Backbone as numpy.savetxt, mean C-alpha at the origin, in Angstrom:
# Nx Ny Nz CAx CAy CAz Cx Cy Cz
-1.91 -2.70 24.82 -2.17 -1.27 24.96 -3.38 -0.89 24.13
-4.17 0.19 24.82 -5.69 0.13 23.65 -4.99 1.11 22.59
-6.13 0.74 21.58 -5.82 1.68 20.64 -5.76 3.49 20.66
-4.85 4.47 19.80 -5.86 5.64 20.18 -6.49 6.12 19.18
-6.94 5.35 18.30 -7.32 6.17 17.08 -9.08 6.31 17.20
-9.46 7.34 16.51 -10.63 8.00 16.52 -11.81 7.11 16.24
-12.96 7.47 17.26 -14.16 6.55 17.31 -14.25 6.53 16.16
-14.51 7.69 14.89 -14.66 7.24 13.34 -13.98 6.31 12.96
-12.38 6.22 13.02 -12.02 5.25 12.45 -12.06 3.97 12.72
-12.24 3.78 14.74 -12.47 2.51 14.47 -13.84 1.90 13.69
-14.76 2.86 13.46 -16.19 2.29 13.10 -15.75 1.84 11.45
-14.77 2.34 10.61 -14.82 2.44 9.29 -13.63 0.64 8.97
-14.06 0.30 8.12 -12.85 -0.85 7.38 -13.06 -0.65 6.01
-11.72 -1.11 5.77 -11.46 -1.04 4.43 -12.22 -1.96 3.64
-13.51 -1.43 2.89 -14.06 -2.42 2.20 -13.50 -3.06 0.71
-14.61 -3.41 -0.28 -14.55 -3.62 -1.82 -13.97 -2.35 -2.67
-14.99 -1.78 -2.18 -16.06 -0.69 -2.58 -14.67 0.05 -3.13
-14.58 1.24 -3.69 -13.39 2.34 -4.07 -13.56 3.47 -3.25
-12.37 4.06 -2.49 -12.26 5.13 -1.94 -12.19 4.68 -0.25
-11.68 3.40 -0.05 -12.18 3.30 1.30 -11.01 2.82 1.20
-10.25 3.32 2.73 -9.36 3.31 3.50 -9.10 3.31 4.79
-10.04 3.05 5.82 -10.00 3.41 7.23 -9.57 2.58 7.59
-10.24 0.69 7.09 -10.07 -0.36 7.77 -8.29 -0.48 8.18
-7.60 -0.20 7.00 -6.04 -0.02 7.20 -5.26 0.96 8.19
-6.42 2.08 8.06 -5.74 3.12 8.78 -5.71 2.93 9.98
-7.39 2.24 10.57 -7.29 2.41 11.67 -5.85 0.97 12.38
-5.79 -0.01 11.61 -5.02 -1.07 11.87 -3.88 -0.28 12.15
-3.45 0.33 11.13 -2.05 1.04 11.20 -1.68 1.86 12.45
-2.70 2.67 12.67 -3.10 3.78 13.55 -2.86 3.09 15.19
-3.16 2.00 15.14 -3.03 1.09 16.58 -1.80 0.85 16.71
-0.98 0.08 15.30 0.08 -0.53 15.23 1.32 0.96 15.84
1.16 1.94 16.01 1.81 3.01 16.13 1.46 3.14 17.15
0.22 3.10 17.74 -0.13 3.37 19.26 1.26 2.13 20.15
0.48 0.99 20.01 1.28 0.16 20.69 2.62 -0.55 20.45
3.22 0.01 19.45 4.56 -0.29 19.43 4.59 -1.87 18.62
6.05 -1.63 18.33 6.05 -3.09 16.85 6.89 -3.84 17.26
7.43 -4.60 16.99 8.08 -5.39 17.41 9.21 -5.59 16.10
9.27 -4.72 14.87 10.23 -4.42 14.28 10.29 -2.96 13.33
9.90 -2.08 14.18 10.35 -0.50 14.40 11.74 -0.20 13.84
11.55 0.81 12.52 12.88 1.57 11.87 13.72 2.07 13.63
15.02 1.57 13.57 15.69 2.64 14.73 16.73 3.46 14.22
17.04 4.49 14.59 17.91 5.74 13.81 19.00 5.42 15.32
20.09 5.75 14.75 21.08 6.05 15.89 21.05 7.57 16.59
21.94 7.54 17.95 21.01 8.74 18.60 22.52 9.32 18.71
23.13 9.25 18.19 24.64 10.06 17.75 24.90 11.11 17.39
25.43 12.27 17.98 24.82 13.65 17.90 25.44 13.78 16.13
26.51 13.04 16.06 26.98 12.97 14.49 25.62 12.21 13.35
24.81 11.57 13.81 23.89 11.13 13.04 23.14 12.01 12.28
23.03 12.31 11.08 22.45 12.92 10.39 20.46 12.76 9.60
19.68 13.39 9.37 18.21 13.18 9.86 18.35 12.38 8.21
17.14 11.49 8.19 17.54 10.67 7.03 16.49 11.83 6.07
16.69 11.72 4.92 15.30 12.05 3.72 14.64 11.27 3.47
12.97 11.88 3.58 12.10 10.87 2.84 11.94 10.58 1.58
13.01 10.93 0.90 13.08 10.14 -0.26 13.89 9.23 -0.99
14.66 8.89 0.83 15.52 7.80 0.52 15.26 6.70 0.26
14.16 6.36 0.07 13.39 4.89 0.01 13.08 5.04 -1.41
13.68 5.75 -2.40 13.41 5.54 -4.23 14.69 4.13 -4.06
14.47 3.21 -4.89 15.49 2.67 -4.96 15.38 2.39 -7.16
16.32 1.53 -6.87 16.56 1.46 -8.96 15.09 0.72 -9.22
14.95 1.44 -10.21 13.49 1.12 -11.34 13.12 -0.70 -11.60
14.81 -1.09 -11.39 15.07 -2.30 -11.46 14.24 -3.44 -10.30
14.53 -3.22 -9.11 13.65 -3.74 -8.38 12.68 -3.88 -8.44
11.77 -3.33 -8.66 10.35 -3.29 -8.64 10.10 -4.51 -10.06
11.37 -4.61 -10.55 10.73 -5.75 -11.04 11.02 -7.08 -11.35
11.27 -7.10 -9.96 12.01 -8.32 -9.80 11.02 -9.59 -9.21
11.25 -10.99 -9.35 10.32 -12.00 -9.24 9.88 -12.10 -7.07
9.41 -12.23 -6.61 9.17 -12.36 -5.60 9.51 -13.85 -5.14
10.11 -13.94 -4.05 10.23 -15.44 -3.60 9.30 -16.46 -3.93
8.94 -17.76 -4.14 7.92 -18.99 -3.97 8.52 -20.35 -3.14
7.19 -20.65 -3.13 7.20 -21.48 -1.80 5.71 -22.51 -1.99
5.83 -22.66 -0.66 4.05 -23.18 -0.35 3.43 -22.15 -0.05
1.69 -22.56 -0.90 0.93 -21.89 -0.51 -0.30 -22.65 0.49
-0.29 -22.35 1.46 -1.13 -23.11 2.31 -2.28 -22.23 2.68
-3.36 -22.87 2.23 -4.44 -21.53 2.07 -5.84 -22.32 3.86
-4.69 -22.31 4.31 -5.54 -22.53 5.89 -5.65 -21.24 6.19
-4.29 -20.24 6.37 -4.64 -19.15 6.73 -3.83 -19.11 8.25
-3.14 -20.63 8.59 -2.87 -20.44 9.87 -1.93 -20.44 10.07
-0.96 -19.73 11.43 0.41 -19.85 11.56 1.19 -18.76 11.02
0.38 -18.12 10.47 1.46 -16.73 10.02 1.74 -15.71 11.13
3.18 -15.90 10.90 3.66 -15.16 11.95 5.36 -14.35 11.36
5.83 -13.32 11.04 6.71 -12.91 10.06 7.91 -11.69 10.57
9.12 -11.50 11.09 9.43 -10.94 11.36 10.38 -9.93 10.64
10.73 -10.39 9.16 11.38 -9.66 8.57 10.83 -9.22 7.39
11.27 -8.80 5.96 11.07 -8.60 4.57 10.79 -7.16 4.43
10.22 -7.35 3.07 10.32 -6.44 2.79 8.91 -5.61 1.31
9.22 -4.96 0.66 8.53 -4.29 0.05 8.88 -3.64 -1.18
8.56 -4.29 -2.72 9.19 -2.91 -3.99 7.68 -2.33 -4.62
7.48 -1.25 -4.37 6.50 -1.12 -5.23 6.27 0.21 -5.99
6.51 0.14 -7.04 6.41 1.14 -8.54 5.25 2.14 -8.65
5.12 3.34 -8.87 4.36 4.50 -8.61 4.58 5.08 -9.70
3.51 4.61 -10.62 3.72 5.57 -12.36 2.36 6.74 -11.76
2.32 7.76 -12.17 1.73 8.69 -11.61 1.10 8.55 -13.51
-0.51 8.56 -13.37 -1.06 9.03 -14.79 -2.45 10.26 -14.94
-2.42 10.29 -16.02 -3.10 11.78 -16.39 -4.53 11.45 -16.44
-4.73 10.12 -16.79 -6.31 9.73 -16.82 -6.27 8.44 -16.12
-7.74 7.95 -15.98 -7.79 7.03 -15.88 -7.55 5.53 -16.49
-6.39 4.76 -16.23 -6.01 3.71 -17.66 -6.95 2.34 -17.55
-7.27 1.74 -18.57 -8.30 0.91 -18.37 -7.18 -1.00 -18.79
-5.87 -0.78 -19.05 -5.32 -1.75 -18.50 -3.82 -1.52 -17.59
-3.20 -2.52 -17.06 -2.14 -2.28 -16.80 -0.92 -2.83 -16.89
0.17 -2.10 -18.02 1.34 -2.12 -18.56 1.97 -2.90 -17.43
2.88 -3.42 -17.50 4.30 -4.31 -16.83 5.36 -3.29 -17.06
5.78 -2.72 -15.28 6.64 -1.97 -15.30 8.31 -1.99 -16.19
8.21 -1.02 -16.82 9.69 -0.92 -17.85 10.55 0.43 -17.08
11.44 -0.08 -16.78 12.40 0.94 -16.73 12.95 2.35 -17.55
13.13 3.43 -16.97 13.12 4.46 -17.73 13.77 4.49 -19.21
13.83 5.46 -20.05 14.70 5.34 -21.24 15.98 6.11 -21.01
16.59 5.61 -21.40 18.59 6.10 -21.67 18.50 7.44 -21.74
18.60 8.59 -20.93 18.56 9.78 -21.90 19.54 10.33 -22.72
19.21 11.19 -23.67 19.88 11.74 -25.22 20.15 13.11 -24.74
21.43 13.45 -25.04 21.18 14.58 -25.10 20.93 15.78 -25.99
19.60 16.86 -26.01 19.81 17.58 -27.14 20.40 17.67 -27.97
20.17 18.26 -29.09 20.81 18.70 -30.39 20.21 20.52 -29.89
21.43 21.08 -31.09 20.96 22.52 -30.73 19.30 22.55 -31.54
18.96 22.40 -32.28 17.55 22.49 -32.85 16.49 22.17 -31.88
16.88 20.62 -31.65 15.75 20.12 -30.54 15.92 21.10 -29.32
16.98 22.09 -28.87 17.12 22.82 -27.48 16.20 24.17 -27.96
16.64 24.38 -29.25 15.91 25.94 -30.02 13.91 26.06 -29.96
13.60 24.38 -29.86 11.99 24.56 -29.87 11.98 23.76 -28.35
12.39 23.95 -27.65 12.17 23.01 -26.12 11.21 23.84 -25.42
11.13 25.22 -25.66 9.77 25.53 -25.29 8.81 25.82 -25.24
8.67 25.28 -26.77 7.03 24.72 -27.74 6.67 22.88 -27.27
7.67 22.91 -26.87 7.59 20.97 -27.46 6.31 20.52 -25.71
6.30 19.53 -25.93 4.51 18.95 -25.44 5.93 18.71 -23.96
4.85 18.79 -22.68 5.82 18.40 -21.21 5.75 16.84 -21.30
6.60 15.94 -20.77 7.30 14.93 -20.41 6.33 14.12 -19.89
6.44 12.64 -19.97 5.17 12.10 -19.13 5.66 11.93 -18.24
4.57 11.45 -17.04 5.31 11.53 -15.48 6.01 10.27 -15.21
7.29 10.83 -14.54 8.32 9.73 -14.93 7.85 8.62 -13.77
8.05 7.46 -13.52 8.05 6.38 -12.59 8.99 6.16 -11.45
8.06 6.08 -10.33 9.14 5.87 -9.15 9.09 4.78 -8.51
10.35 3.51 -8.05 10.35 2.40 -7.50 10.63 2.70 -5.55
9.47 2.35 -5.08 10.44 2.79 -3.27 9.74 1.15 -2.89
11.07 1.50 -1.98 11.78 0.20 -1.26 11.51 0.22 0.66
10.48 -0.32 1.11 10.24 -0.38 2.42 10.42 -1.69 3.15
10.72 -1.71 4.86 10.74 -2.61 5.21 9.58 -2.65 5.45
9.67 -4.48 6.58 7.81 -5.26 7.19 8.43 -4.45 8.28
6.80 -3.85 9.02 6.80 -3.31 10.03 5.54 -3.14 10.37
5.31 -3.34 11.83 3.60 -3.59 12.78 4.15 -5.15 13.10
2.65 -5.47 13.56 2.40 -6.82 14.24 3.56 -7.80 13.13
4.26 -8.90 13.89 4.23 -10.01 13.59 3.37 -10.76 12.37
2.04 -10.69 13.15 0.72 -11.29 13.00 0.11 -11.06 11.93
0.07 -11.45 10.33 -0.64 -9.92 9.34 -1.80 -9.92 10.16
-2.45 -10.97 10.80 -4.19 -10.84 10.92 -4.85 -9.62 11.43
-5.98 -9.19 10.83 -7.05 -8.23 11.35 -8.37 -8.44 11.24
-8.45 -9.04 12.52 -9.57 -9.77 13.08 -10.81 -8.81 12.60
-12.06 -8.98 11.72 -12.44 -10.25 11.41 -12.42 -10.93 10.68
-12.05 -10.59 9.63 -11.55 -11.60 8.09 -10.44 -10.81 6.99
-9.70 -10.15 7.58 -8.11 -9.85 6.74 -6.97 -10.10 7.16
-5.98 -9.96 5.93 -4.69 -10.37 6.16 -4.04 -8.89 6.17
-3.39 -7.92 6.75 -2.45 -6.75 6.30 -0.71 -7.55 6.44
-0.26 -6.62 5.80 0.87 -6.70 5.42 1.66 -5.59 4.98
2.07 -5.02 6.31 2.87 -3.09 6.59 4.38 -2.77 6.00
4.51 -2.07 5.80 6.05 -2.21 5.70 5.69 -0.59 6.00
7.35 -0.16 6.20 7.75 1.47 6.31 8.96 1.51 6.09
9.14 2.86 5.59 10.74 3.27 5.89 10.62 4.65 6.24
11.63 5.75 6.21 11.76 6.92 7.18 10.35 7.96 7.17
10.76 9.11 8.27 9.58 9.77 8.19 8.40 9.21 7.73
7.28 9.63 6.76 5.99 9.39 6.33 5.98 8.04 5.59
6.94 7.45 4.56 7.07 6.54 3.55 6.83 5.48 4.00
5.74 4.46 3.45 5.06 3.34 3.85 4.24 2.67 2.74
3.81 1.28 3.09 3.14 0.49 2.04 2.25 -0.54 2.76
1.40 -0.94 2.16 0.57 -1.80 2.75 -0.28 -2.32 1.75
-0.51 -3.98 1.95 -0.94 -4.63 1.14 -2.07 -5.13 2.28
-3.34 -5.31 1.68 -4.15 -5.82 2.42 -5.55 -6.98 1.58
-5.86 -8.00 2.04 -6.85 -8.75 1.35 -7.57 -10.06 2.37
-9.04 -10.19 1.91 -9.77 -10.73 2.74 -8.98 -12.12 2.68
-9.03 -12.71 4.28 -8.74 -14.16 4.61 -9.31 -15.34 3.51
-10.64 -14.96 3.43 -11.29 -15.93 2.92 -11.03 -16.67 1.53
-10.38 -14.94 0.88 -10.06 -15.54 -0.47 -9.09 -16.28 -0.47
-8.15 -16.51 0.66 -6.96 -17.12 0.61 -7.53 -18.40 1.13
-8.60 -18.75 1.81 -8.38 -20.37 2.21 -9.68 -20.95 1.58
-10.55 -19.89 0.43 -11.77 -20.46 -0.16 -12.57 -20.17 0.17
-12.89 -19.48 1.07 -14.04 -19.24 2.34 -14.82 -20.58 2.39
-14.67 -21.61 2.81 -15.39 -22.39 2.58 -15.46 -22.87 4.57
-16.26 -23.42 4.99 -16.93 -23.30 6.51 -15.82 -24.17 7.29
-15.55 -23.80 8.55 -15.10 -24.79 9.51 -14.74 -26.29 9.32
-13.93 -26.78 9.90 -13.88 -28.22 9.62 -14.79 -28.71 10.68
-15.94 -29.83 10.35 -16.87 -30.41 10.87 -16.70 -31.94 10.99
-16.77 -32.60 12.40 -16.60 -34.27 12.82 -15.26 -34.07 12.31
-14.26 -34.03 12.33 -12.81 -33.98 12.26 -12.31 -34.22 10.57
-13.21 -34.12 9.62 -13.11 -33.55 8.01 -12.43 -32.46 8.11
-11.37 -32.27 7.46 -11.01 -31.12 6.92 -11.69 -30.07 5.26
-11.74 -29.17 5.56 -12.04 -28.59 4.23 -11.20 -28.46 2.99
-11.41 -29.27 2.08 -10.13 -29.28 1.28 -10.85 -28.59 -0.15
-9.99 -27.56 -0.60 -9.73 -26.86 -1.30 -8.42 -26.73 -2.65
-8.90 -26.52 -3.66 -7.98 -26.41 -4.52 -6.71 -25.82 -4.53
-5.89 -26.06 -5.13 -4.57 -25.07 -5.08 -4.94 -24.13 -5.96
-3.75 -22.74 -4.95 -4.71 -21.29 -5.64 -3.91 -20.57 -6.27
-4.59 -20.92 -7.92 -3.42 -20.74 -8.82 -3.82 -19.09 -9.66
-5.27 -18.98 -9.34 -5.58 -17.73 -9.84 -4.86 -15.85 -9.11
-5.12 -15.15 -9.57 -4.68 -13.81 -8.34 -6.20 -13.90 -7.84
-6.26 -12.97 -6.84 -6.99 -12.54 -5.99 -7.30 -10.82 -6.02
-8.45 -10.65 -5.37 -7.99 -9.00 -5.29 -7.51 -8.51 -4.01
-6.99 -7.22 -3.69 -6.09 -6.76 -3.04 -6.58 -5.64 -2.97
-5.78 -4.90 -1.51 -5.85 -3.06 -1.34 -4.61 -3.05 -1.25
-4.26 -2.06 -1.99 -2.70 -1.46 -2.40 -2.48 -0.03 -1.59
-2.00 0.35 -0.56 -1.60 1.91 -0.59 -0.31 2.15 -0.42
0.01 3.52 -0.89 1.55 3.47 -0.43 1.87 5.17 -0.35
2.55 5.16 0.71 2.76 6.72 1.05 4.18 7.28 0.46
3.98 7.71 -0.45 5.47 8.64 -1.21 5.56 9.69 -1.38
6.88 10.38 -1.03 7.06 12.00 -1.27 5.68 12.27 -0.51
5.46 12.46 0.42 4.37 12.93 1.41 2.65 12.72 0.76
2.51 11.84 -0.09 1.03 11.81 -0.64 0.95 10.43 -0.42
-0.37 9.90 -0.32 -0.87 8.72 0.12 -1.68 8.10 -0.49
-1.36 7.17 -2.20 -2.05 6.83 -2.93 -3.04 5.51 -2.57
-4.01 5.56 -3.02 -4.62 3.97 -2.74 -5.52 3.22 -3.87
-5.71 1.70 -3.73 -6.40 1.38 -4.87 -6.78 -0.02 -3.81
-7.89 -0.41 -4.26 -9.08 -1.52 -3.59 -8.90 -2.49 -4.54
-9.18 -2.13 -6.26 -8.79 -3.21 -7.37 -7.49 -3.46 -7.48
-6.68 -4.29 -7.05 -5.46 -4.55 -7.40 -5.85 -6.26 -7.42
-4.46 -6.62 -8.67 -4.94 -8.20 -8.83 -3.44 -8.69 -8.10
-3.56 -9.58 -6.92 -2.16 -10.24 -5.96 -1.82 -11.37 -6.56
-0.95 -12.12 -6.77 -1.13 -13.07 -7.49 0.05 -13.67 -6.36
-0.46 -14.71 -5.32 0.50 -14.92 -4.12 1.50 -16.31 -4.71
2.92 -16.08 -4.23 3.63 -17.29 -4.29 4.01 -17.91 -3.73
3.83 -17.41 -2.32 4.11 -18.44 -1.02 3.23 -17.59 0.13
2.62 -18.83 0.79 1.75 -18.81 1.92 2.48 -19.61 3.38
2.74 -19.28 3.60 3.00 -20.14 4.98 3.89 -19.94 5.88
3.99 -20.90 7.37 4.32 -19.92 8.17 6.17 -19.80 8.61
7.12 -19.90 7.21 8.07 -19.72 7.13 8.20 -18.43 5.98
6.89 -18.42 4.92 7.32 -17.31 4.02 6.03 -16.64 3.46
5.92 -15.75 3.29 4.85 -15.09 2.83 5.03 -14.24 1.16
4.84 -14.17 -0.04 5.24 -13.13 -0.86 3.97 -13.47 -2.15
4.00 -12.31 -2.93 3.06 -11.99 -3.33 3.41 -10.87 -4.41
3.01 -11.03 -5.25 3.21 -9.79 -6.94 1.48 -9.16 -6.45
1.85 -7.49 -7.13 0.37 -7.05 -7.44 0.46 -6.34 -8.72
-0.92 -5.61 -9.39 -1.16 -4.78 -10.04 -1.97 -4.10 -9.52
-1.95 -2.63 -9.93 -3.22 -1.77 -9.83 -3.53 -0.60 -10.68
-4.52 -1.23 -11.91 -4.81 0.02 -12.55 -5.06 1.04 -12.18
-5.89 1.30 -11.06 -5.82 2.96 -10.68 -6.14 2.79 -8.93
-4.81 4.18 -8.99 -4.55 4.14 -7.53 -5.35 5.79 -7.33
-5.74 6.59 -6.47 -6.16 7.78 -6.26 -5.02 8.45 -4.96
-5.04 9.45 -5.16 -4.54 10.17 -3.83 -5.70 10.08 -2.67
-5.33 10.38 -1.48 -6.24 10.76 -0.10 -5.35 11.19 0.59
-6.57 12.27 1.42 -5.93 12.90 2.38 -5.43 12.51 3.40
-6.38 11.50 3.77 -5.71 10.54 5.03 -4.97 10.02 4.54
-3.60 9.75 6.09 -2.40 9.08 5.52 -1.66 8.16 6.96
-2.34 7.07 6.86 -1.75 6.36 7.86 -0.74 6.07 7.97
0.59 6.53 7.66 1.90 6.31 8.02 2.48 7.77 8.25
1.13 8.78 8.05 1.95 10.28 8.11 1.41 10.42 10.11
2.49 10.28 10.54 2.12 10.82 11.96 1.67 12.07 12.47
1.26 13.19 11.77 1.36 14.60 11.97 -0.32 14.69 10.94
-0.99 13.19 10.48 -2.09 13.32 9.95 -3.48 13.41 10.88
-4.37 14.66 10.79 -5.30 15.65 11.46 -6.72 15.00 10.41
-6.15 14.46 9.29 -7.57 14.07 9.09 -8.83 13.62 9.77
-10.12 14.08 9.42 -11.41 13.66 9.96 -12.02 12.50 9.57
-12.00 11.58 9.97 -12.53 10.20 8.78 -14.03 10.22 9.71
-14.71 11.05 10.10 -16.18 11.87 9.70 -16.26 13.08 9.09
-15.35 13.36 8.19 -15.72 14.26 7.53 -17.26 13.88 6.55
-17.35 13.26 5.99 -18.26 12.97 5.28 -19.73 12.54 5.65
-19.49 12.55 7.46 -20.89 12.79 8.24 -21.14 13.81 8.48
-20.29 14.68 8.68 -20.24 15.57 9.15 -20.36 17.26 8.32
-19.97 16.96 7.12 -20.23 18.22 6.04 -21.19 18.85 6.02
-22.25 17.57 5.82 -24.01 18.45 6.20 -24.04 19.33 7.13
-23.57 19.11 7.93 -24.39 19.57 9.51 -23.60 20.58 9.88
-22.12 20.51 9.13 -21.31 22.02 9.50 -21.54 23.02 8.43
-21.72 22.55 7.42 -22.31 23.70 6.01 -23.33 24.60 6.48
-22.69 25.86 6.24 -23.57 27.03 6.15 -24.66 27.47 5.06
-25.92 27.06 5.07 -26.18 27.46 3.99 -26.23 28.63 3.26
-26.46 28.50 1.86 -25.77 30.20 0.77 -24.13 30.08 1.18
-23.51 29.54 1.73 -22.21 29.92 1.88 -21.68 29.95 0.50
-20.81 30.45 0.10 -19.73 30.02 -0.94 -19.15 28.41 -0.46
-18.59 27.40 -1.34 -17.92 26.32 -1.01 -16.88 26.59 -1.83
-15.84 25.65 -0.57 -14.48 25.82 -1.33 -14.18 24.73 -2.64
-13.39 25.23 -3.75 -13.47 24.12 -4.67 -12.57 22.74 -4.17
-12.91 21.60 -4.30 -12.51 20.51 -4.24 -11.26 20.12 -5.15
-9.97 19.64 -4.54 -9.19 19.02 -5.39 -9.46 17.66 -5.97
-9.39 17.83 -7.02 -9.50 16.48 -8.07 -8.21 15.69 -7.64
-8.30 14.25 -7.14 -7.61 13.25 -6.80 -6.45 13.03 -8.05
-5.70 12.92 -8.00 -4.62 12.43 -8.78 -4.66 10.90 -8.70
-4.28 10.47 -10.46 -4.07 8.87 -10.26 -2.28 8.17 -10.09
-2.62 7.07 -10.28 -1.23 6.42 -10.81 -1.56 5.14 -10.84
-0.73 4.55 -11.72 -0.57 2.77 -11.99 0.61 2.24 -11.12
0.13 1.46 -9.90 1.10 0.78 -8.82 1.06 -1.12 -9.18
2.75 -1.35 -8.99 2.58 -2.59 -9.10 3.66 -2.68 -8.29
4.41 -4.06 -7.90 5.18 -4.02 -7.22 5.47 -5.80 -6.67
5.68 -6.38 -5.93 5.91 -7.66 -4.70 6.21 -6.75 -3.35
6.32 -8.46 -2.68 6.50 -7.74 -1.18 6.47 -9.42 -0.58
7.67 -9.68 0.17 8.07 -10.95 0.86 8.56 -10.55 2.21
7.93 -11.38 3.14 8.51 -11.28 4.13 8.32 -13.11 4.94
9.25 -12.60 5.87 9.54 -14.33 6.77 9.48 -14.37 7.96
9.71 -15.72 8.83 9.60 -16.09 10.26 11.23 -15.34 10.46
């Protein structure tokens, strides 16, 4: 089935670079056009009740848990995956952090004393607490996105979604074709890699390009993989929000619709967060 997503987006991919998101979207954006082959199904029971999108928080605990291992076979070929899954941790922060902490689970809470309740509304606000959500694999089978990435979708209800994405090459070396029937042989790949991290929670759609993957199985019985990401940003576009109107020419397009002398509207400043998480899935 062709795709239907917007001539902009197919022109845009998710590069290096920071702030870029299309290449996913538009992947995603197809994967919804033409149907998956392991699609959330809701029962159609007039007793069935509509789920919340914020049923996909699961315990703090998950998110930090070890990810399956296996072989890593850095050919790149044969992946093909029909189940798994997705934990990934959403510390929401105030600045930009220049390393990144190993998710800890919340603290025990105390309860007041009358003194500590008597100044509670002098005392400094709370840091932003951490959220773990839990998605299934969902889209293609296939991670591939022809011409040199791997994605790797998951979703759960309404808007809530995740996606891990990173170039082929780094996974098999980029090193050229096999030539006169030589194979290209390559080291075992013991370093991380970099990664695009996004993940759609409570209706916002964070993303980050620097994330370090550090994969533990490659191949075409198991796939899984740990990440980090010092800084994730919000965007407006949101490829798992179906009801998303974004312009991904907006930014060709500003010039040429700006009035000049107009007043401009003020711009929201992006919100960050520190995302880490795994994500395994299988044949």
């Amino acid at each position: 089935m062709p795709s239907t997503a917007t001539p902009g987006a197919r022109r845009r991919r998710w590069m290096r670079t920071p702030g870029a998101v299309a290449m996913a979207t538009a992947a995603l954006g197809g994967l919804a056009a033409c149907g998956t082959d392991a699609a959330v199904s809701t029962a159609s029971s007039p007793t069935s009740k509509p789920v919340s999108v914020r049923s996909a928080v699961v315990a703090d605990s998950e998110c930090q848990q070890t990810p399956p291992t296996g072989t890593v076979d850095r050919t790149g070929s044969d992946l093909n995956f029909h189940s798994g899954e997705i934990r990934i941790s959403l510390v929401p922060t105030a600045t930009t952090p220049t390393t990144v902490p190993a998710p800890t689970p919340p603290p025990v809470p105390v309860a007041p004393t009358s003194s500590a309740a008597a100044t509670s509304s002098s005392a400094a606000p709370a840091a932003p607490a951490s959220q773990c959500f839990g998605y299934r694999r969902w889209g293609n089978s296939d991670p591939s996105v022809p011409p040199d990435s791997l994605l790797f979708a998951f979703k759960g209800d309404g808007s809530g979604g995740a996606q891990v994405s990173f170039f082929v090459g780094d996974l098999t070396g980029g090193g050229p074709p096999p030539a006169g029937g030589v194979r290209h042989v390559v080291p075992a790949l013991v370093a991380p890699i970099n990664a695009q991290v996004g993940v759609s929670a409570n209706g916002t759609y964070y993303q980050a390009t620097q994330c370090s993957l550090k994969i533990t199985a490659m191949s075409s019985t198991r796939a899984a993989a740990f990440f980090q990401c010092p800084t994730a940003t919000t965007s407006k576009a949101n490829p798992f929000d179906p009801s998303d109107d974004v312009s991904y020419d907006s930014d060709e397009t500003a010039a040429s619709s700006a009035v000049p002398g107009a007043p401009q509207a003020p711009s929201e400043t992006p919100r960050t967060a520190l995302l880490s998480g795994w994500f395994s899935v299988s044949r």
